[in-house]
mmCIF file of C-alpha atoms in Angstrom:
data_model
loop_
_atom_site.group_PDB
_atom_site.id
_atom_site.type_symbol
_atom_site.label_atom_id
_atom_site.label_comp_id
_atom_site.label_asym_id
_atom_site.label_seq_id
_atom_site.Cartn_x
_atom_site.Cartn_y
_atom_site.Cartn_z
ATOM 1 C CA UNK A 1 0.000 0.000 0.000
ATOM 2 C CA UNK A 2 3.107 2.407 0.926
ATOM 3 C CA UNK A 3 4.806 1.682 -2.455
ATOM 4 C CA UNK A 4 1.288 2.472 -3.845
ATOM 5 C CA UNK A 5 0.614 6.165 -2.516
ATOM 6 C CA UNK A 6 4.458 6.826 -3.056
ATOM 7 C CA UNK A 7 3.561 5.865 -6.599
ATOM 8 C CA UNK A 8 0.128 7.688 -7.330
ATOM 9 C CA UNK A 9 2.360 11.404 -5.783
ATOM 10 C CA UNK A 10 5.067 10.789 -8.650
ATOM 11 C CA UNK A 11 5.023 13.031 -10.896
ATOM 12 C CA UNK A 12 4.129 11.395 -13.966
ATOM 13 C CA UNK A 13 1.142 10.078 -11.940
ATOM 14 C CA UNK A 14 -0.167 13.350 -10.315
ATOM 15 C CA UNK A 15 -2.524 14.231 -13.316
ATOM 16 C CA UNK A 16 -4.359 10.901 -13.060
ATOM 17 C CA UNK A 17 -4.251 10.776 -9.054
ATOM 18 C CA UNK A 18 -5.805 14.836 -9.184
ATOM 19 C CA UNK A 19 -8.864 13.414 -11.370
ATOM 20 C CA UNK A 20 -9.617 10.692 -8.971
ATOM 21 C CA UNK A 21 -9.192 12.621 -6.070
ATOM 22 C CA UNK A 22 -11.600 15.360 -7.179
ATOM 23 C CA UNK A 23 -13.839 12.295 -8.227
ATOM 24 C CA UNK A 24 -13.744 10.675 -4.468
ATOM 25 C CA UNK A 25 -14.200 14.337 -2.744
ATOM 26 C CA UNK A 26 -17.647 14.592 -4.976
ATOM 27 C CA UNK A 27 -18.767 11.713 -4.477
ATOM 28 C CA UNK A 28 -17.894 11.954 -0.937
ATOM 29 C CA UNK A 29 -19.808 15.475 -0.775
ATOM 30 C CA UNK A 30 -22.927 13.650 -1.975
ATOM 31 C CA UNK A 31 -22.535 10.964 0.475
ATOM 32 C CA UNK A 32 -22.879 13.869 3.288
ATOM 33 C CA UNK A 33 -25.300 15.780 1.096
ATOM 34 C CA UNK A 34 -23.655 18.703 0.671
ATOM 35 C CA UNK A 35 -24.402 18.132 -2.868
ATOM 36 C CA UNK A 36 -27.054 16.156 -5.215
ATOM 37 C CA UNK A 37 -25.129 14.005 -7.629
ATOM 38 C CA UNK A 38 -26.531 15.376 -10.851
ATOM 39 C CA UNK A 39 -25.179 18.915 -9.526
ATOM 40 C CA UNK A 40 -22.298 18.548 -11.889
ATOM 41 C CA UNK A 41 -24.362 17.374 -15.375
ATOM 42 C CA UNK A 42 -25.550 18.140 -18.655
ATOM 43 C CA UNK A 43 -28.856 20.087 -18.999
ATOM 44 C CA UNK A 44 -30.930 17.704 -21.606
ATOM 45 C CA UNK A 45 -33.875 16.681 -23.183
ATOM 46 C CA UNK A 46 -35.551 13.396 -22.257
ATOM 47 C CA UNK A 47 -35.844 12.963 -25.742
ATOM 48 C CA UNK A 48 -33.186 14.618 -28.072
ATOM 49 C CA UNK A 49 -30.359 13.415 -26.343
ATOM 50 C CA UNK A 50 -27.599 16.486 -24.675
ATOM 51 C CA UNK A 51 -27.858 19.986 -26.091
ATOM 52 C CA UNK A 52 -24.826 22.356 -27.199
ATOM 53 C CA UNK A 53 -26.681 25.275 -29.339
ATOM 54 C CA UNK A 54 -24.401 25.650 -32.045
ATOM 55 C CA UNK A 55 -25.085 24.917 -35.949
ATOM 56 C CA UNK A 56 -21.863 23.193 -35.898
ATOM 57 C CA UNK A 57 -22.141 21.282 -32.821
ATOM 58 C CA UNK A 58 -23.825 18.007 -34.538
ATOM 59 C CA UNK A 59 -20.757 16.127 -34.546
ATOM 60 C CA UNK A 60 -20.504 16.589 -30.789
ATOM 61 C CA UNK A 61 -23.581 15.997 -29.535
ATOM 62 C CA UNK A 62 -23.504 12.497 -31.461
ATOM 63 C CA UNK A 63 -20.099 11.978 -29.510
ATOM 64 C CA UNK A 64 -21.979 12.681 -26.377
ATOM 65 C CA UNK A 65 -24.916 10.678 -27.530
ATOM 66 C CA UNK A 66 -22.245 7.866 -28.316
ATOM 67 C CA UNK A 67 -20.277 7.925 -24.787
ATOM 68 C CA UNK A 68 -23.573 7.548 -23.211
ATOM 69 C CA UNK A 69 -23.642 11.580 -21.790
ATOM 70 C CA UNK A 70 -27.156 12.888 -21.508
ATOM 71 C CA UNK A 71 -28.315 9.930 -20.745
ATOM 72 C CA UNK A 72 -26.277 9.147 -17.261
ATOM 73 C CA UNK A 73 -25.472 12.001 -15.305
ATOM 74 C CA UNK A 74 -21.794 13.278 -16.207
ATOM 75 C CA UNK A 75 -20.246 12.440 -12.461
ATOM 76 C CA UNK A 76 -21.313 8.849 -13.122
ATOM 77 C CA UNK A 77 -19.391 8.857 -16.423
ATOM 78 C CA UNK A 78 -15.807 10.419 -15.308
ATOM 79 C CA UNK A 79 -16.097 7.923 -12.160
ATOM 80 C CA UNK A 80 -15.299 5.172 -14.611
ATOM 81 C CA UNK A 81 -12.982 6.971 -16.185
ATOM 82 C CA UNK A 82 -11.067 8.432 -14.112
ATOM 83 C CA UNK A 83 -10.260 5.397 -12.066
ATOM 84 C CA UNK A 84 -9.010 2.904 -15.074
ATOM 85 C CA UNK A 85 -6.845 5.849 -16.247
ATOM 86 C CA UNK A 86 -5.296 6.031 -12.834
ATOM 87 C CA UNK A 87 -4.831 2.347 -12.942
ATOM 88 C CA UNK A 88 -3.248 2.696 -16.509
ATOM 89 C CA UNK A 89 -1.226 5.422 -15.561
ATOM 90 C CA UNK A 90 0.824 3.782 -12.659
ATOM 91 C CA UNK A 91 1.246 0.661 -14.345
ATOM 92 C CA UNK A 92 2.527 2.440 -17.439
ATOM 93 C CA UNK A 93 4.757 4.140 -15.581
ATOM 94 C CA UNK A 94 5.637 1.488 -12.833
ATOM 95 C CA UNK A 95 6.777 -0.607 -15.866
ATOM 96 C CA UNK A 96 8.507 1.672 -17.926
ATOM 97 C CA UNK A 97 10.197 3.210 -15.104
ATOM 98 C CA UNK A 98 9.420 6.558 -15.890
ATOM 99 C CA UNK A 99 9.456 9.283 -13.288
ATOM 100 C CA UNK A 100 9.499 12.140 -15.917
ATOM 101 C CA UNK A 101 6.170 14.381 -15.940
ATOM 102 C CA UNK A 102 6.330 15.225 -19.446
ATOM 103 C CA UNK A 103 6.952 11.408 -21.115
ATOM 104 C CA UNK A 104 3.851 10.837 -17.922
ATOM 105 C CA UNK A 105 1.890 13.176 -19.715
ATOM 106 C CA UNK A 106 2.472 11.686 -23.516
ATOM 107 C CA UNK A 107 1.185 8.554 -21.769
ATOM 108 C CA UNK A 108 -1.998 9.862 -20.642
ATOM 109 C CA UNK A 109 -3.456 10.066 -23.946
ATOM 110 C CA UNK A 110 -4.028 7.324 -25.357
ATOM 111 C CA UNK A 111 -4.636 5.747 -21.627
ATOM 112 C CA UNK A 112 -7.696 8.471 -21.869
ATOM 113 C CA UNK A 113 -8.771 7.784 -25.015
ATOM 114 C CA UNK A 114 -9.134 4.248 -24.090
ATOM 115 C CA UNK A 115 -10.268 4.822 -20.438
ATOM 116 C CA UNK A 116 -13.348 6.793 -22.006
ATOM 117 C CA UNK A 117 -14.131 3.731 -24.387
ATOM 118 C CA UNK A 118 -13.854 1.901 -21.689
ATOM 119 C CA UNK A 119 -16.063 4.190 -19.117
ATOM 120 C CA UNK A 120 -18.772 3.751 -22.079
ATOM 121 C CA UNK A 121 -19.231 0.408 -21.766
ATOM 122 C CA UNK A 122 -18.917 0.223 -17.891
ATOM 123 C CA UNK A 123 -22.003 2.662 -17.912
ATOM 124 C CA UNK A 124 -24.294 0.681 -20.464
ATOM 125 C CA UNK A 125 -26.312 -1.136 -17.339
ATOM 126 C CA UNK A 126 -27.002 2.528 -15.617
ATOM 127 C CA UNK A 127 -28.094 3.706 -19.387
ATOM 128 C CA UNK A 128 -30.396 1.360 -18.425
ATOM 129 C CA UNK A 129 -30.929 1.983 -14.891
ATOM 130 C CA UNK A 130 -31.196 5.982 -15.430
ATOM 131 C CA UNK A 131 -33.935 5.521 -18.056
ATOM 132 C CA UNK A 132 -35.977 3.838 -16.168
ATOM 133 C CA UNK A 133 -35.854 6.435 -13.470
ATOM 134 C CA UNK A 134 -36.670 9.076 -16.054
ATOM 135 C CA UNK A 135 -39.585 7.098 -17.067
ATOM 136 C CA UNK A 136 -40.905 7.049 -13.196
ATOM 137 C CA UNK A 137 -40.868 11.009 -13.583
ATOM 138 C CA UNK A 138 -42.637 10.779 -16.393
ATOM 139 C CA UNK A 139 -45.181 8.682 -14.847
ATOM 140 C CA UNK A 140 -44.757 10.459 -11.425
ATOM 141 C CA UNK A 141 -47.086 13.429 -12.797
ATOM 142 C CA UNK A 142 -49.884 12.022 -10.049
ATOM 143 C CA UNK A 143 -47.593 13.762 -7.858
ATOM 144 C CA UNK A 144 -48.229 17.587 -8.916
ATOM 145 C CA UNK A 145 -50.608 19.136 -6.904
ATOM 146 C CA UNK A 146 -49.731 16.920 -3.466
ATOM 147 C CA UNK A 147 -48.372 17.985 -0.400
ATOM 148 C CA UNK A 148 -44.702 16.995 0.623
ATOM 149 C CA UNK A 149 -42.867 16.898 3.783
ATOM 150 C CA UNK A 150 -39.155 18.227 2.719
ATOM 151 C CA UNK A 151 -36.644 15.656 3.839
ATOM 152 C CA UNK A 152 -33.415 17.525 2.566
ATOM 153 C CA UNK A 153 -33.711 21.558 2.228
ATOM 154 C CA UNK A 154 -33.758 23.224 -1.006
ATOM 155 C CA UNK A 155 -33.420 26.485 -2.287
ATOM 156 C CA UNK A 156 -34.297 27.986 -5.673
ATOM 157 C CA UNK A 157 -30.694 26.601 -7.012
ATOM 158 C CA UNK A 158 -29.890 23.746 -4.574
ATOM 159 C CA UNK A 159 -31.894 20.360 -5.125
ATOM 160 C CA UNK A 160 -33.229 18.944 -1.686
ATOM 161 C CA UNK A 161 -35.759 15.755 -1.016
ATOM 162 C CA UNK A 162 -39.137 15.631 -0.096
ATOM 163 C CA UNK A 163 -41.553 12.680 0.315
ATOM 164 C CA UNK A 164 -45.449 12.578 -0.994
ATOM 165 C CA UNK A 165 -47.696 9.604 -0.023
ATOM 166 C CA UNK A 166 -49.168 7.973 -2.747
ATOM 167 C CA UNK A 167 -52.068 5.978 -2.212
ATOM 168 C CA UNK A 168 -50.706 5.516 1.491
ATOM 169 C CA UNK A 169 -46.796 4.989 0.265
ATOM 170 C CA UNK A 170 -44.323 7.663 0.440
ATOM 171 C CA UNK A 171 -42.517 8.407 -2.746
ATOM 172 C CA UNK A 172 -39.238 10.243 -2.499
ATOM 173 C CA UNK A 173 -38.401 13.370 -4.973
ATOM 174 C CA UNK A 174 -35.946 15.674 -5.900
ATOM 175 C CA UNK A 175 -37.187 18.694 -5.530
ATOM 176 C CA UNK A 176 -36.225 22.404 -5.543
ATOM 177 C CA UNK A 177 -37.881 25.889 -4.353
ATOM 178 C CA UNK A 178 -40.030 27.170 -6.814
ATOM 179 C CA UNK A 179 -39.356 30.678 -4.734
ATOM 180 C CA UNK A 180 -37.440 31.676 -1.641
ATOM 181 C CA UNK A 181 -36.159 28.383 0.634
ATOM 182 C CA UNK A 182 -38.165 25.561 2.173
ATOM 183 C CA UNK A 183 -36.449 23.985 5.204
ATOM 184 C CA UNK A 184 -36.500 20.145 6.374
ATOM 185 C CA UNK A 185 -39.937 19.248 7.996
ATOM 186 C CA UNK A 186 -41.753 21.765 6.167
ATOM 187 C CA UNK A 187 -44.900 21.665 4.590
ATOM 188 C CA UNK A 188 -44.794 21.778 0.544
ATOM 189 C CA UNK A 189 -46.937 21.743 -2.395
ATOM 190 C CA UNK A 190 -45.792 20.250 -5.707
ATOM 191 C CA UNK A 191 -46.410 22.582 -8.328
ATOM 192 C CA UNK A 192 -44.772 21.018 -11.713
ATOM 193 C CA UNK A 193 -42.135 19.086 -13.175
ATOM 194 C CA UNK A 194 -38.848 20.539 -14.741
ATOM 195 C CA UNK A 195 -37.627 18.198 -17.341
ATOM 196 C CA UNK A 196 -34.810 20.032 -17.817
ATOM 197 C CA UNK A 197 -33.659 19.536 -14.503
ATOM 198 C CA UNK A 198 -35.169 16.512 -13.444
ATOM 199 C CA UNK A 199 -36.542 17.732 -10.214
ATOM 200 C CA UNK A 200 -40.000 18.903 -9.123
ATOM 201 C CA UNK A 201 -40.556 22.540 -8.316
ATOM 202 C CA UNK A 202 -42.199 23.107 -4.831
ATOM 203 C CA UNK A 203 -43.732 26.064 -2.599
ATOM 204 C CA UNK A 204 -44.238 26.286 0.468
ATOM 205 C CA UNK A 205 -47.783 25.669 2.089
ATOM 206 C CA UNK A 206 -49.078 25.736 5.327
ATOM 207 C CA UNK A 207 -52.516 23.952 5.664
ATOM 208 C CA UNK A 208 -55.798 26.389 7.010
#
């Protein structure tokens, strides 16, 4: 394990050890729920797949389209890259013997390039996973117009929780404050559903 860390701080190995630190201190913020885990993500449509307005930004989005972003949240996707390319990158360099940032850096490439290939088929089962949560939204519309109990606060930019009994079971949705903030325990009304976002939007409401 000691010949391990002493090996991810070389510097050949820094770039790759940065991008799965910063990946473990997200995730690690969402454990604590400091933040939501699609905080970081591409604004899209259900239906046409991630948007970059541009007339010349076909080629992209098909490259998004094709690496599975827009349809997993992006967080999800560098997870499984950034950890093979870390792999990749010490073993490259373990073997080689190099200790030399910039030959560390030549190597990185083509570790990315096939780290992301890689990360695309890694993330094929939560394609699979994340559509069908999109298509409980979808059918989650018998939740606008309920009343909520907010579980996790949220703010007009900050996603929270909140939980709405449905036919006597509780479902659990990301939310956010249509205006203002709404605290945990509070009282909240479901107003409507942002697609773009993924979350409901919520006010709050206090019962006559």
């Amino acid at each position: 394990m000691t010949d391990l860390l002493r090996a991810a701080v070389l510097p050949p190995n820094l770039p790759a050890t940065g991008l799965l630190v910063f990946v473990l201190l997200y995730w690690l913020t969402v454990i604590v729920g400091l933040l939501d885990f699609k905080t970081v993500d591409l604004h899209v449509d259900a239906h046409d797949g991630p948007h970059l307005h541009s007339p010349d930004s076909e080629w992209l989005n098909g490259a998004l389209a094709f690496f599975n972003l827009g349809r997993i949240p992006v967080m999800v996707f560098l997870s499984f890259v950034a950890l093979p390319l870390w792999v990749g990158s010490i073993l490259a360099n373990y073997y080689t013997g190099n200790t030399a940032l910039l030959l560390g850096l030549l190597y990185l490439l083509p570790l990315f390039v096939g780290s992301i290939f890689l990360a695309k088929f890694l993330t094929l089962p939560f394609v699979k996973l994340f559509t069908a949560l999109e298509k409980d939204h979808d059918g989650g519309a018998v939740a606008l117009g309920k009343v909520c109990t907010v579980l996790l606060p949220t703010t007009t930019e900050h996603l929270g929780q909140a939980a709405v009994r449905i036919d006597g079971a509780p479902l659990m949705l990301n939310v956010r404050a249509l205006n203002g903030s709404i605290g945990k325990g509070e009282t909240a009304l479901v107003i409507d559903y942002d697609a773009r976002r993924r979350c409901y939007l919520i006010e709050a409401y206090a019962a006559s």
